[in-house]
PDB file of C-alpha atoms in Angstrom:
ATOM      1  CA  UNK A   3       0.170   0.106   0.102  1.00  0.00           C
ATOM      2  CA  UNK A   4       1.111   3.688  -0.999  1.00  0.00           C
ATOM      3  CA  UNK A   5       2.167   5.876   2.142  1.00  0.00           C
ATOM      4  CA  UNK A   6       0.657   9.738   1.015  1.00  0.00           C
ATOM      5  CA  UNK A   7       2.267  12.526   2.314  1.00  0.00           C
ATOM      6  CA  UNK A   8       0.980  16.105   1.174  1.00  0.00           C
ATOM      7  CA  UNK A   9       2.912  19.639   2.116  1.00  0.00           C
ATOM      8  CA  UNK A  10       0.720  23.262   1.840  1.00  0.00           C
ATOM      9  CA  UNK A  11       1.113  26.283   2.647  1.00  0.00           C
ATOM     10  CA  UNK A  12      -0.359  29.194   0.545  1.00  0.00           C
ATOM     11  CA  UNK A  13      -0.312  29.353  -2.605  1.00  0.00           C
ATOM     12  CA  UNK A  14       1.752  26.064  -3.525  1.00  0.00           C
ATOM     13  CA  UNK A  15       4.823  27.854  -5.382  1.00  0.00           C
ATOM     14  CA  UNK A  16       7.594  28.811  -2.302  1.00  0.00           C
ATOM     15  CA  UNK A  17       7.497  26.511   0.504  1.00  0.00           C
ATOM     16  CA  UNK A  18       5.326  23.126   0.155  1.00  0.00           C
ATOM     17  CA  UNK A  19       6.886  22.745  -2.978  1.00  0.00           C
ATOM     18  CA  UNK A  20      10.478  23.133  -1.273  1.00  0.00           C
ATOM     19  CA  UNK A  21       9.118  20.253   0.948  1.00  0.00           C
ATOM     20  CA  UNK A  22       7.754  18.061  -1.419  1.00  0.00           C
ATOM     21  CA  UNK A  23      11.305  17.969  -2.983  1.00  0.00           C
ATOM     22  CA  UNK A  24      13.146  18.213   0.014  1.00  0.00           C
ATOM     23  CA  UNK A  25      11.213  15.170   1.399  1.00  0.00           C
ATOM     24  CA  UNK A  26      10.899  12.913  -1.647  1.00  0.00           C
ATOM     25  CA  UNK A  27      14.778  13.205  -1.839  1.00  0.00           C
ATOM     26  CA  UNK A  28      14.932  12.081   1.950  1.00  0.00           C
ATOM     27  CA  UNK A  29      12.571   9.348   0.740  1.00  0.00           C
ATOM     28  CA  UNK A  30      14.871   8.683  -2.389  1.00  0.00           C
ATOM     29  CA  UNK A  31      17.141   8.327  -0.563  1.00  0.00           C
ATOM     30  CA  UNK A  32      16.029   6.091   2.200  1.00  0.00           C
ATOM     31  CA  UNK A  33      14.742   3.371  -0.456  1.00  0.00           C
ATOM     32  CA  UNK A  34      11.230   4.209  -0.127  1.00  0.00           C
ATOM     33  CA  UNK A  35      10.312   5.547  -3.128  1.00  0.00           C
ATOM     34  CA  UNK A  36       7.723   2.929  -3.805  1.00  0.00           C
ATOM     35  CA  UNK A  37       5.895   3.370  -1.102  1.00  0.00           C
ATOM     36  CA  UNK A  38       5.843   6.632   0.061  1.00  0.00           C
ATOM     37  CA  UNK A  39       4.048   9.207  -2.523  1.00  0.00           C
ATOM     38  CA  UNK A  40       5.112  13.258  -2.129  1.00  0.00           C
ATOM     39  CA  UNK A  41       2.896  15.989  -3.230  1.00  0.00           C
ATOM     40  CA  UNK A  42       1.935  19.076  -2.336  1.00  0.00           C
ATOM     41  CA  UNK A  43      -0.431  21.882  -2.866  1.00  0.00           C
ATOM     42  CA  UNK A  44      -1.458  25.824  -2.112  1.00  0.00           C
ATOM     43  CA  UNK A  45      -4.513  26.511   0.105  1.00  0.00           C
ATOM     44  CA  UNK A  46      -5.941  29.225  -2.649  1.00  0.00           C
ATOM     45  CA  UNK A  47      -6.012  28.768  -6.520  1.00  0.00           C
ATOM     46  CA  UNK A  48      -4.198  31.990  -7.144  1.00  0.00           C
ATOM     47  CA  UNK A  49      -1.196  30.020  -9.082  1.00  0.00           C
ATOM     48  CA  UNK A  50      -2.627  26.844  -9.974  1.00  0.00           C
ATOM     49  CA  UNK A  51      -1.327  25.885 -13.022  1.00  0.00           C
ATOM     50  CA  UNK A  52       2.516  27.947 -12.475  1.00  0.00           C
ATOM     51  CA  UNK A  53       5.400  26.333 -11.787  1.00  0.00           C
ATOM     52  CA  UNK A  54       7.252  27.258  -8.604  1.00  0.00           C
ATOM     53  CA  UNK A  55       8.695  30.424  -7.794  1.00  0.00           C
ATOM     54  CA  UNK A  56      12.106  30.882  -9.543  1.00  0.00           C
ATOM     55  CA  UNK A  57      13.403  31.563  -6.402  1.00  0.00           C
ATOM     56  CA  UNK A  58      12.172  28.180  -5.137  1.00  0.00           C
ATOM     57  CA  UNK A  59      13.637  26.835  -8.505  1.00  0.00           C
ATOM     58  CA  UNK A  60      17.422  28.365  -7.249  1.00  0.00           C
ATOM     59  CA  UNK A  61      17.569  27.247  -3.773  1.00  0.00           C
ATOM     60  CA  UNK A  62      16.843  23.338  -4.583  1.00  0.00           C
ATOM     61  CA  UNK A  63      18.875  23.903  -7.497  1.00  0.00           C
ATOM     62  CA  UNK A  64      22.080  25.029  -6.689  1.00  0.00           C
ATOM     63  CA  UNK A  65      21.851  22.709  -3.684  1.00  0.00           C
ATOM     64  CA  UNK A  66      20.924  19.228  -5.390  1.00  0.00           C
ATOM     65  CA  UNK A  67      17.367  19.051  -5.219  1.00  0.00           C
ATOM     66  CA  UNK A  68      14.842  18.419  -8.150  1.00  0.00           C
ATOM     67  CA  UNK A  69      12.751  21.548  -9.010  1.00  0.00           C
ATOM     68  CA  UNK A  70      10.420  20.405 -11.484  1.00  0.00           C
ATOM     69  CA  UNK A  71       6.173  21.195 -10.126  1.00  0.00           C
ATOM     70  CA  UNK A  72       3.309  22.817 -11.143  1.00  0.00           C
ATOM     71  CA  UNK A  73       0.657  24.642  -8.351  1.00  0.00           C
ATOM     72  CA  UNK A  74      -2.095  23.146  -7.447  1.00  0.00           C
ATOM     73  CA  UNK A  75      -5.085  24.193  -5.266  1.00  0.00           C
ATOM     74  CA  UNK A  76      -5.325  21.780  -2.083  1.00  0.00           C
ATOM     75  CA  UNK A  77      -8.868  19.624  -1.603  1.00  0.00           C
ATOM     76  CA  UNK A  78     -11.095  18.490   0.114  1.00  0.00           C
ATOM     77  CA  UNK A  79     -11.837  15.150  -0.934  1.00  0.00           C
ATOM     78  CA  UNK A  80      -8.015  14.071  -1.277  1.00  0.00           C
ATOM     79  CA  UNK A  81      -8.427  13.725   2.629  1.00  0.00           C
ATOM     80  CA  UNK A  82      -9.385   9.871   2.019  1.00  0.00           C
ATOM     81  CA  UNK A  83      -6.360   8.974   0.382  1.00  0.00           C
ATOM     82  CA  UNK A  84      -3.351  11.266   2.159  1.00  0.00           C
ATOM     83  CA  UNK A  85      -2.230   9.469   5.461  1.00  0.00           C
ATOM     84  CA  UNK A  86      -0.733  13.024   6.254  1.00  0.00           C
ATOM     85  CA  UNK A  87      -1.040  16.532   5.119  1.00  0.00           C
ATOM     86  CA  UNK A  88       1.571  18.729   6.636  1.00  0.00           C
ATOM     87  CA  UNK A  89       0.966  22.433   6.912  1.00  0.00           C
ATOM     88  CA  UNK A  90       4.057  25.060   6.954  1.00  0.00           C
ATOM     89  CA  UNK A  91       2.755  27.336   8.934  1.00  0.00           C
ATOM     90  CA  UNK A  92      -0.136  27.585  11.922  1.00  0.00           C
ATOM     91  CA  UNK A  93      -2.655  29.735   9.136  1.00  0.00           C
ATOM     92  CA  UNK A  94      -2.208  26.555   6.489  1.00  0.00           C
ATOM     93  CA  UNK A  95      -3.281  24.102   9.988  1.00  0.00           C
ATOM     94  CA  UNK A  96      -6.128  26.275  10.460  1.00  0.00           C
ATOM     95  CA  UNK A  97      -7.624  26.514   6.974  1.00  0.00           C
ATOM     96  CA  UNK A  98      -6.709  22.231   6.378  1.00  0.00           C
ATOM     97  CA  UNK A  99      -8.647  22.135   9.827  1.00  0.00           C
ATOM     98  CA  UNK A 100     -11.285  23.589   8.751  1.00  0.00           C
ATOM     99  CA  UNK A 101     -11.691  21.801   5.338  1.00  0.00           C
ATOM    100  CA  UNK A 102     -11.243  18.506   6.840  1.00  0.00           C
ATOM    101  CA  UNK A 103     -14.733  16.699   6.372  1.00  0.00           C
ATOM    102  CA  UNK A 104     -14.375  14.594   9.422  1.00  0.00           C
ATOM    103  CA  UNK A 105     -12.840  14.730  12.957  1.00  0.00           C
ATOM    104  CA  UNK A 106     -10.435  11.631  12.092  1.00  0.00           C
ATOM    105  CA  UNK A 107      -9.528  13.401   8.582  1.00  0.00           C
ATOM    106  CA  UNK A 108      -8.314  16.609  10.870  1.00  0.00           C
ATOM    107  CA  UNK A 109      -6.091  14.279  12.721  1.00  0.00           C
ATOM    108  CA  UNK A 110      -4.038  13.555   9.699  1.00  0.00           C
ATOM    109  CA  UNK A 111      -2.196  17.427   9.951  1.00  0.00           C
ATOM    110  CA  UNK A 112       0.732  18.239  11.363  1.00  0.00           C
ATOM    111  CA  UNK A 113       2.938  21.325  11.327  1.00  0.00           C
ATOM    112  CA  UNK A 114       6.125  20.265   9.700  1.00  0.00           C
ATOM    113  CA  UNK A 115       8.559  21.951  11.720  1.00  0.00           C
ATOM    114  CA  UNK A 116       7.248  19.264  14.843  1.00  0.00           C
ATOM    115  CA  UNK A 117       9.079  17.064  13.064  1.00  0.00           C
ATOM    116  CA  UNK A 118      12.311  19.215  13.946  1.00  0.00           C
ATOM    117  CA  UNK A 119      13.356  18.467  17.483  1.00  0.00           C
ATOM    118  CA  UNK A 120      15.627  21.491  17.560  1.00  0.00           C
ATOM    119  CA  UNK A 121      13.073  23.794  15.887  1.00  0.00           C
ATOM    120  CA  UNK A 122      12.777  27.000  18.748  1.00  0.00           C
ATOM    121  CA  UNK A 123      10.918  30.046  18.741  1.00  0.00           C
ATOM    122  CA  UNK A 124       7.522  28.902  17.286  1.00  0.00           C
ATOM    123  CA  UNK A 125       6.657  25.772  14.243  1.00  0.00           C
ATOM    124  CA  UNK A 126       5.701  28.045  11.373  1.00  0.00           C
ATOM    125  CA  UNK A 127       8.246  27.638   8.336  1.00  0.00           C
ATOM    126  CA  UNK A 128       7.933  31.654   7.128  1.00  0.00           C
ATOM    127  CA  UNK A 129       6.816  33.007   3.901  1.00  0.00           C
ATOM    128  CA  UNK A 130       9.871  34.002   1.528  1.00  0.00           C
ATOM    129  CA  UNK A 131       7.793  35.199  -1.252  1.00  0.00           C
ATOM    130  CA  UNK A 132       7.908  39.082  -0.086  1.00  0.00           C
ATOM    131  CA  UNK A 133      11.791  38.863   0.812  1.00  0.00           C
ATOM    132  CA  UNK A 134      15.161  38.076  -1.023  1.00  0.00           C
ATOM    133  CA  UNK A 135      16.807  35.091  -1.847  1.00  0.00           C
ATOM    134  CA  UNK A 136      18.131  34.362   1.446  1.00  0.00           C
ATOM    135  CA  UNK A 137      14.331  33.978   2.888  1.00  0.00           C
ATOM    136  CA  UNK A 138      14.049  31.458   0.414  1.00  0.00           C
ATOM    137  CA  UNK A 139      18.145  29.597   1.731  1.00  0.00           C
ATOM    138  CA  UNK A 140      16.213  29.974   5.349  1.00  0.00           C
ATOM    139  CA  UNK A 141      13.011  28.258   4.329  1.00  0.00           C
ATOM    140  CA  UNK A 142      15.403  25.043   2.604  1.00  0.00           C
ATOM    141  CA  UNK A 143      17.200  25.229   6.202  1.00  0.00           C
ATOM    142  CA  UNK A 144      13.930  24.745   8.265  1.00  0.00           C
ATOM    143  CA  UNK A 145      12.296  21.998   5.732  1.00  0.00           C
ATOM    144  CA  UNK A 146      15.893  19.868   5.550  1.00  0.00           C
ATOM    145  CA  UNK A 147      15.916  19.984   9.505  1.00  0.00           C
ATOM    146  CA  UNK A 148      12.801  18.756   9.896  1.00  0.00           C
ATOM    147  CA  UNK A 149      12.700  15.664   7.327  1.00  0.00           C
ATOM    148  CA  UNK A 150      14.824  13.164   8.829  1.00  0.00           C
ATOM    149  CA  UNK A 151      11.969  13.502  11.980  1.00  0.00           C
ATOM    150  CA  UNK A 152       9.145  13.159   8.746  1.00  0.00           C
ATOM    151  CA  UNK A 153      10.757  10.879   7.521  1.00  0.00           C
ATOM    152  CA  UNK A 154      11.394   7.935  11.058  1.00  0.00           C
ATOM    153  CA  UNK A 155       7.248   9.128  11.320  1.00  0.00           C
ATOM    154  CA  UNK A 156       6.608   7.612   8.358  1.00  0.00           C
ATOM    155  CA  UNK A 157       8.568   5.204   8.592  1.00  0.00           C
ATOM    156  CA  UNK A 158       7.315   4.152  11.556  1.00  0.00           C
ATOM    157  CA  UNK A 159       3.988   4.679  11.138  1.00  0.00           C
ATOM    158  CA  UNK A 160       3.952   2.259   8.141  1.00  0.00           C
ATOM    159  CA  UNK A 161       5.709  -0.335  10.107  1.00  0.00           C
ATOM    160  CA  UNK A 162       2.933   0.267  12.316  1.00  0.00           C
ATOM    161  CA  UNK A 163       0.330  -0.372   9.289  1.00  0.00           C
ATOM    162  CA  UNK A 164       1.903  -3.756   8.483  1.00  0.00           C
ATOM    163  CA  UNK A 165       2.109  -5.288  11.606  1.00  0.00           C
TER     164      UNK A 165
END
């Protein structure tokens, strides 16, 4: 059975595609690419059909990550096929909880930085969209720091389902 993770930010052109690319690389390095599906979406439709922000692409590529991406809006109906929905900030968390059709579906939603044991000063990944390239690099650092913990959680949940 395929385990499905979806990262969600506002427009699906900065933070969530970055998280998708980084986590997919972790999944591939762990040899789980045939068992774990990774994608992303936005809470809104502002950029639907567009590629990732060029600054996101630049930062991903300078760190050796794939940057192929097309933005889309998260749909409530997706909850039924997803195992984890990863919000990039508390605003996304609340928007997703409002979309969740049941308490069981809402229980699938987590903040990305909750998987980073060293995270301090809040669990939001700040939106780099209105800033400079350094904000995108900082975003990448936060995503990279949380990805090992998320991978461990996914592995643990997959093992629990197999038992």
